[in-house]
Structure formats: structure tokens, C-alpha cells
Coordinates of C-alpha atoms and ligand atoms in Angstrom, one line a residue:
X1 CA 0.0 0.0 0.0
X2 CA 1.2 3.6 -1.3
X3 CA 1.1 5.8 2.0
X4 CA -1.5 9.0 1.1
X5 CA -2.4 10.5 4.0
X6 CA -2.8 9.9 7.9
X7 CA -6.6 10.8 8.7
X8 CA -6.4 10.8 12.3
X9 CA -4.7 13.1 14.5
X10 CA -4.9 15.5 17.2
X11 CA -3.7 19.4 17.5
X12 CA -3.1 21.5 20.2
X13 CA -6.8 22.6 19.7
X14 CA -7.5 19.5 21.4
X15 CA -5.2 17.1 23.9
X16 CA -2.1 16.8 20.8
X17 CA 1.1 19.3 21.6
X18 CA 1.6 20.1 17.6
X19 CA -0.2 23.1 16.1
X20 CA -2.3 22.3 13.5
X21 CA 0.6 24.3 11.2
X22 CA 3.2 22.0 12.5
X23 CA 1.0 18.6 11.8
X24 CA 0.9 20.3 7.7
X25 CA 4.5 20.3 8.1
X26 CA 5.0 16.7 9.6
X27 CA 2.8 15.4 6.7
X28 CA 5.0 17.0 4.0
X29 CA 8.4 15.8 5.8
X30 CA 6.8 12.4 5.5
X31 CA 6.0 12.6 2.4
X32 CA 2.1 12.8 2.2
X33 CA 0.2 14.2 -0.4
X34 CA -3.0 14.5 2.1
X35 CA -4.0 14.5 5.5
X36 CA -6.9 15.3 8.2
X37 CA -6.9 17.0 11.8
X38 CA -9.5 15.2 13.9
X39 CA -9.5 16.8 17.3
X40 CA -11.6 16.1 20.1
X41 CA -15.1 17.7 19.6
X42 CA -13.7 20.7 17.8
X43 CA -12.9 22.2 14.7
X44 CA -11.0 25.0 15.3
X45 CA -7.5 23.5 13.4
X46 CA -9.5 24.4 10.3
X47 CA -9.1 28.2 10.6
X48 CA -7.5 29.6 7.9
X49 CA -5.4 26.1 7.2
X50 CA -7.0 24.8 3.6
X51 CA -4.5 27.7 2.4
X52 CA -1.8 26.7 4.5
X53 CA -2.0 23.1 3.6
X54 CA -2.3 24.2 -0.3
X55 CA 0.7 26.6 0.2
X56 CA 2.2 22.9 0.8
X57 CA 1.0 21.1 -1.8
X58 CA -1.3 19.1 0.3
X59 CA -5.2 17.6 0.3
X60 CA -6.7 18.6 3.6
X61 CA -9.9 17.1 4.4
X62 CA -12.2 18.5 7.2
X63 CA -12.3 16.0 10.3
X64 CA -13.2 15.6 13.8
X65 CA -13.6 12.9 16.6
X66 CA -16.7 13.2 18.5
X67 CA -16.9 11.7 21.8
X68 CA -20.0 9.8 22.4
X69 CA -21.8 7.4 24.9
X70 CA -23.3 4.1 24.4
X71 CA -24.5 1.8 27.1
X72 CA -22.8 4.0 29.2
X73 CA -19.4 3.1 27.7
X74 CA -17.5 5.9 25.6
X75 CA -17.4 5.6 22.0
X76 CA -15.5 7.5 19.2
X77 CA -16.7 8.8 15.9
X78 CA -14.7 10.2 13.2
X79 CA -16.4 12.8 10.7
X80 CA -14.6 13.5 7.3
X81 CA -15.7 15.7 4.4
X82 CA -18.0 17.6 5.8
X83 CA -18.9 21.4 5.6
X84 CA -16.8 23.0 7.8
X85 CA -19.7 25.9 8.4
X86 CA -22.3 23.6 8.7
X87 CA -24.5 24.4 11.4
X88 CA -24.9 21.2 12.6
X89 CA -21.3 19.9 13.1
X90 CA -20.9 23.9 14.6
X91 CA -23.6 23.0 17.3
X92 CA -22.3 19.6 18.1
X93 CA -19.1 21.2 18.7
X94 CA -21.0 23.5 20.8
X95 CA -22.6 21.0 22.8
X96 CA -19.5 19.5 24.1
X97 CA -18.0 22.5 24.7
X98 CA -21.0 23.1 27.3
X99 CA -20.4 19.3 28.6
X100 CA -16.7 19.3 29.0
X101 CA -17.3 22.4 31.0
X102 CA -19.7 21.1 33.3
X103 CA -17.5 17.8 33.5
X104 CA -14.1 19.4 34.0
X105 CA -15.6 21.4 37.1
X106 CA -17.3 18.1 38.5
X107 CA -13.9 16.4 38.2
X108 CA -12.4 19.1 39.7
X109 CA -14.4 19.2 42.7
X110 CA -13.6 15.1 43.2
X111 CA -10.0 16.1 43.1
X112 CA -10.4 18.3 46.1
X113 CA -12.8 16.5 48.1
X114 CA -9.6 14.1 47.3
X115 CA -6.8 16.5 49.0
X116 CA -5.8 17.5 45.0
X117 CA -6.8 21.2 45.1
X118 CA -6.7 22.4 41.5
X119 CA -8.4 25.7 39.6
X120 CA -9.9 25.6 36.3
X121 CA -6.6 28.3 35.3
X122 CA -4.0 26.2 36.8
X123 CA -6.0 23.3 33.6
X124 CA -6.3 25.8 31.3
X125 CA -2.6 26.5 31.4
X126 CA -2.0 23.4 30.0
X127 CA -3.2 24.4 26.5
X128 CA -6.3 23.2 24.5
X129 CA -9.1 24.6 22.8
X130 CA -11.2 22.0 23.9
X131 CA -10.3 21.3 28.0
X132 CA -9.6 17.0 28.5
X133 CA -8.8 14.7 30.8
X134 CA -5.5 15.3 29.5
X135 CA -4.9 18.6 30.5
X136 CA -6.3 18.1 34.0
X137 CA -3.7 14.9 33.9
X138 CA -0.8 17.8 33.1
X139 CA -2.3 19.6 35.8
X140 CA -1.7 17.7 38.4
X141 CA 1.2 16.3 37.4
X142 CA 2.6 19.8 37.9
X143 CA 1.6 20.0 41.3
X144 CA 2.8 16.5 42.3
X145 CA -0.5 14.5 42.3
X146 CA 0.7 12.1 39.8
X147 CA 4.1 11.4 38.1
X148 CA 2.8 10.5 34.7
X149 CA -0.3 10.5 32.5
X150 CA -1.0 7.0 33.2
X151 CA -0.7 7.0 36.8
X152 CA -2.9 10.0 36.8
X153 CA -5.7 8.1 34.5
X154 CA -5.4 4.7 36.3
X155 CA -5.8 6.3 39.8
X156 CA -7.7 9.1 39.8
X157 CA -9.3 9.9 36.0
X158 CA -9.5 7.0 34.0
X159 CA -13.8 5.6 33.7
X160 CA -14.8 4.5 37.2
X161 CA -11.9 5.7 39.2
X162 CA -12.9 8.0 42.2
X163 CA -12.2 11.2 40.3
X164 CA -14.1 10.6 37.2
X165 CA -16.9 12.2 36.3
X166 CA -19.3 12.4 33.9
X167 CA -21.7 15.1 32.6
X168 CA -24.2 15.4 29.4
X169 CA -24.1 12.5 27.1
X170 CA -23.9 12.7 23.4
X171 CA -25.4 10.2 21.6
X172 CA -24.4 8.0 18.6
X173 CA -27.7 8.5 16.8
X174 CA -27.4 12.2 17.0
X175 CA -23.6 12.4 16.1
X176 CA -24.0 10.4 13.2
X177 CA -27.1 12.3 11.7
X178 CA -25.3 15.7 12.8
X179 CA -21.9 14.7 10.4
X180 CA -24.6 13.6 7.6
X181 CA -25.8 16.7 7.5
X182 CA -23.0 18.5 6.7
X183 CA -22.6 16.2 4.3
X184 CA -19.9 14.1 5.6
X185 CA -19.1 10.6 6.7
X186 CA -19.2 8.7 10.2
X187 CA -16.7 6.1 10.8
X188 CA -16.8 4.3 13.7
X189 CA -13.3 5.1 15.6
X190 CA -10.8 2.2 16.4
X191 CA -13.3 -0.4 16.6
X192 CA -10.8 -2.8 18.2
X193 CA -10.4 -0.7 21.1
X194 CA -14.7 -1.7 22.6
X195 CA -14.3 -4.1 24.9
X196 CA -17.9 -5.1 24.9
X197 CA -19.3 -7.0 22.0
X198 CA -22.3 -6.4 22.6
X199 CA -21.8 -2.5 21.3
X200 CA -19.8 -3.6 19.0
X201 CA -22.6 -5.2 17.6
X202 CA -25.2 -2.5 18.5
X203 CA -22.6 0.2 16.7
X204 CA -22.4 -2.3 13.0
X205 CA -25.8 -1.8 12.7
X206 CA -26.2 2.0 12.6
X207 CA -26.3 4.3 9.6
X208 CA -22.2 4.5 9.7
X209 CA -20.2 4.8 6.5
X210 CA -17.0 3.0 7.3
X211 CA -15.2 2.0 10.1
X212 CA -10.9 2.8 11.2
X213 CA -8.9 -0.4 9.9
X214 CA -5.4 0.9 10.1
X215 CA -4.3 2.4 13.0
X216 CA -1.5 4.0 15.1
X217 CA 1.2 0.9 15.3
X218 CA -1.4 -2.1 14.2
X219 CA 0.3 -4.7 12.9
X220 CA -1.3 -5.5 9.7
X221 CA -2.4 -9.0 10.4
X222 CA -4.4 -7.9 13.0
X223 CA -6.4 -4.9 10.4
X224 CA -7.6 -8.4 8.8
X225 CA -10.8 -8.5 10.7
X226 CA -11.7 -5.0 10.2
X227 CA -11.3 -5.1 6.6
X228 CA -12.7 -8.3 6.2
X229 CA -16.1 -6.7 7.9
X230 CA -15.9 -3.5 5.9
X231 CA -15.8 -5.0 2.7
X232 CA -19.3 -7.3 4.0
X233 CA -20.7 -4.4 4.9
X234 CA -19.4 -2.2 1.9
X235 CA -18.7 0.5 4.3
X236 CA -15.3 2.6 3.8
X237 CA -11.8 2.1 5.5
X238 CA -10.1 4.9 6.8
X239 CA -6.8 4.8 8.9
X240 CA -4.5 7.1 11.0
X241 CA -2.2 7.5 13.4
X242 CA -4.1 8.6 16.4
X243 CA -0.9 11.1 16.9
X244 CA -1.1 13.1 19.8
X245 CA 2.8 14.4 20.0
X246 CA 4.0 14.4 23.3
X247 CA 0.9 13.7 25.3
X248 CA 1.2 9.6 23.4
X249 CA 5.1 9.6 22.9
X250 CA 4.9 5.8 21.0
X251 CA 2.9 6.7 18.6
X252 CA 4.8 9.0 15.8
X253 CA 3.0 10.7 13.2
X254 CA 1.9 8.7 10.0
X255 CA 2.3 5.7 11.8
X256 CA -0.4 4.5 10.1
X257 CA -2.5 5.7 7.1
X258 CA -4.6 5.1 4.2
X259 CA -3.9 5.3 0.4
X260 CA -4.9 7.7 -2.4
X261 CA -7.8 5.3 -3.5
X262 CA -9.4 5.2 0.0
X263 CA -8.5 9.0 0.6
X264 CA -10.4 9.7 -2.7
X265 CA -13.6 7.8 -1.6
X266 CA -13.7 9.5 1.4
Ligands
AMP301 P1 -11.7 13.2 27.5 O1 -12.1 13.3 26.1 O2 -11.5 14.6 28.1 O3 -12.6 12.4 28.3 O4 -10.2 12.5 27.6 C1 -10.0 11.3 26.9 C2 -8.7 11.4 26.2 O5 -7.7 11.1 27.2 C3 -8.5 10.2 25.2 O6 -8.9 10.6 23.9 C4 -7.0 10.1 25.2 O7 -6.4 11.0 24.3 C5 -6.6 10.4 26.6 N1 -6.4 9.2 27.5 C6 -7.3 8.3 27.8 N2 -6.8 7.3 28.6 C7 -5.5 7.7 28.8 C8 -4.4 7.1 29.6 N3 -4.6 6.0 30.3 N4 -3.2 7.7 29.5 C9 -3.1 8.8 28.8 N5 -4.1 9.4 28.1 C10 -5.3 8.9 28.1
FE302 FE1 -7.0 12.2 22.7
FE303 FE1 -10.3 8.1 20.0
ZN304 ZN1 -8.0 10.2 18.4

């Protein structure tokens, strides 16, 4: 397979460290002739950047990675090629804005009651449009409540553990119609990564277009599966590198990608 382009990555406008200029630049050096930014319920990479990535020589395609629930479990889905002033993807957007505020102040709150004092500036500081787990992770690193990411997600952030919190939930229903109607197309987000096979199942049979086969540092025997069941389905394949620059250090950029026939049918 000819590498194209790496559709999935994150900017600083989400929980990545790279500005979205930077990623344009990383794509060149690596020699792709496309690419797409999909940050965490936003879309502010896209500002002024179709010039920037032409002034390269490169195909941008508008993307995101909305964060849904299902059965109470999270879920991902991607949106490509959609309008990027469409109101719909716009109001999603604005949506979680509203829930990751209400969120981040809950978790907050459970860090205290928890001895880990932090303010929402102290968060803030650590960059992002869009306010994650991440950057609350960075946070208290900085103050000594955690010596690493992980630590900080697998004792006090991470689903269940006694600082996590959740707020609104976004359905998959309502994220996949909203990418529709800007005209885009919902992929179901590294589908190897649900546990339960029972969403799984639940997600295969919603009005999806495709589904992530190649991703970060897969091996390719194990893509198999995925696009064994995308080709049954005769949904798309669409494939990234999940990059987040420093926040995921093992993961470099273009790690994994698609080619130009499956960038085109995007
Ligand atoms: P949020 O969207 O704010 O709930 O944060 C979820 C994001 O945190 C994911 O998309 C990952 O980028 C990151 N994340 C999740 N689990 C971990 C972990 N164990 N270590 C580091 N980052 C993580
Ligand atoms: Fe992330
Ligand atoms: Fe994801
Ligand atoms: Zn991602």
C-alpha cells in the first residue's frame, strides 16, 4: 500500500502538543500528499489552514472525533468531508463545549474533596481549545499528584476511578445524523479498542459509512478483521495515526495511514 495521507490526528486545539501548522509540516516531511486534523469535539484546526495546507502542496480534508456514549461506555466517531460551516457539526461542537465544562468542574471538585486542590486556570494553562482529561492529567502532574499521565488516569481519571466524572451525554444516533448533514461521513473510531461485543454489535448496525482499519502501530495481520467486515458491509476504511505528539510519545506521526484510493472515496 502507497502511503497518502494519515486521517487521524490531534492538534493543540484538542489534547495533541503540535499546532495544526506544525501537523501540515510533519505530513510534507513524511511525504504525504494529504492528511486530516481530527480533534476532540472541535474544529478549530481548520481556521485559515485549507490555504496553509495548499501553500504545501497538500489535500486537507475537514475532520473531527466526536466523543459519544453508548451503554454507558464511551465511544468515538470520526467525521470526514463535511462542511466545515455547517451548522450542525458547529452545534455539536458547541454541545460539548457546554459538557466538557460542566464535566471538568465536576472532576475538579472530586480532586479536592480528594486533598488534590486544582483551579480551572492552573487546567487551562495546559493548553487546548477544547479542556480533556488530559490537560487536567498535566495539571496535576505539575503539582505532584501524579508522576505521569498513566498514573494519573489509572488512579484518579480513568472511567470508574474515584475522580471521574461524567456530565451530558452525546449520543451515537445524533452524532451520526449531525456529520450527515453537513454532508460528511461517520466512521466508527478504532473499533478494536470496545471491549464489549455487545456494542460492537449494536454500533455495526447504525447508519455508519465505514469504520478505522489501520491504526496507530497495528500490525497489519491484525487490520484483517476490520477489513474483512468493511468490505461485508461495503462501508469505507479509513486509517490514522491517532498522533497526539507528546501527550502519546509511542505513537509518531503517520504511523499508520490510508492510500490515495481510499482518501479519494472519502
Ligand atoms: P476526555 O475526552 O477529556 O474524556 O479525555 C479522553 C482522552 O484522554 C483520550 O482521547 C486520550 O487522548 C486520553 N487518554 C485516555 N486514557 C488515557 C491514559 N490511560 N493515559 C493517557 N491518556 C489517556
Ligand atoms: Fe485524545
Ligand atoms: Fe479516539
Ligand atoms: Zn483520536
Amino acid at each position: 500500500m502507497i502511503p497518502f495521507a494519515d486521517l487521524h490526528c490531534h492538534s493543540c486545539c484538542s489534547d495533541g502538543s503540535f499546532t495544526p501548522q506544525e501537523i501540515l509540516e510533519l505530513a510534507h516531511a513524511r511525504g504525504f500528499k494529504g492528511l486530516s486534523i481530527t480533534d476532540h469535539d472541535t474544529v478549530a484546526a481548520y481556521k485559515n489552514l485549507p490555504e496553509k495546507a495548499q501553500a504545501l502542496g497538500l489535500e486537507l480534508i475537514s475532520g473531527v472525533e466526536f466523543s459519544c456514549v453508548l451503554r454507558e461506555e464511551s465511544v468515538h466517531i470520526l467525521g470526514y468531508h463535511f462542511d466545515l460551516d455547517s451548522p450542525s457539526i458547529l452545534n455539536l461542537c458547541q454541545k460539548h463545549a457546554m459538557r466538557r465544562e460542566e464535566r471538568n468542574l465536576k472532576i475538579l471538585e472530586k480532586l479536592a474533596q480528594n486533598n488534590m486542590p486544582l483551579t480551572y486556570d492552573d487546567v487551562k494553562a495546559q493548553g487546548g481549545t477544547v479542556i480533556g482529561r488530559p490537560h487536567i492529567a498535566l495539571a496535576m502532574i505539575k503539582k505532584g499528584y501524579a508522576s505521569s499521565l498513566q498514573e494519573a488516569f489509572r488512579k484518579h481519571l480513568g472511567e470508574g476511578r474515584p475522580s471521574f466524572a461524567t456530565g451530558l451525554m452525546v449520543t451515537v444516533p445524533e452524532t451520526i445524523e449531525a456529520i450527515h448533514q453537513a454532508k460528511g461521513k461517520a466512521i466508527i473510531a478504532h473499533p478494536h479498542l470496545i471491549q464489549s461485543s455487545k456494542i460492537l454489535n449494536q454500533l455495526l448496525e447504525m447508519p455508519f459509512d465505514g469504520l478505522e482499519g489501520y491504526y496507530a502501530n497495528f500490525l497489519l495481520k491484525d487490520n484483517k478483521r476490520w477489513l474483512q467486515l468493511a468490505e461485508k458491509k461495503g462501508w469505507l476504511v479509513t486509517g490514522g495515526s491517532d498522533f497526539h505528539g507528546t501527550l502519546k510519545p509511542n505513537i509518531e506521526y503517520g504511523a499508520s495511514y490510508v492510500d490515495e484510493r481510499r482518501f479519494r472515496l472519502l
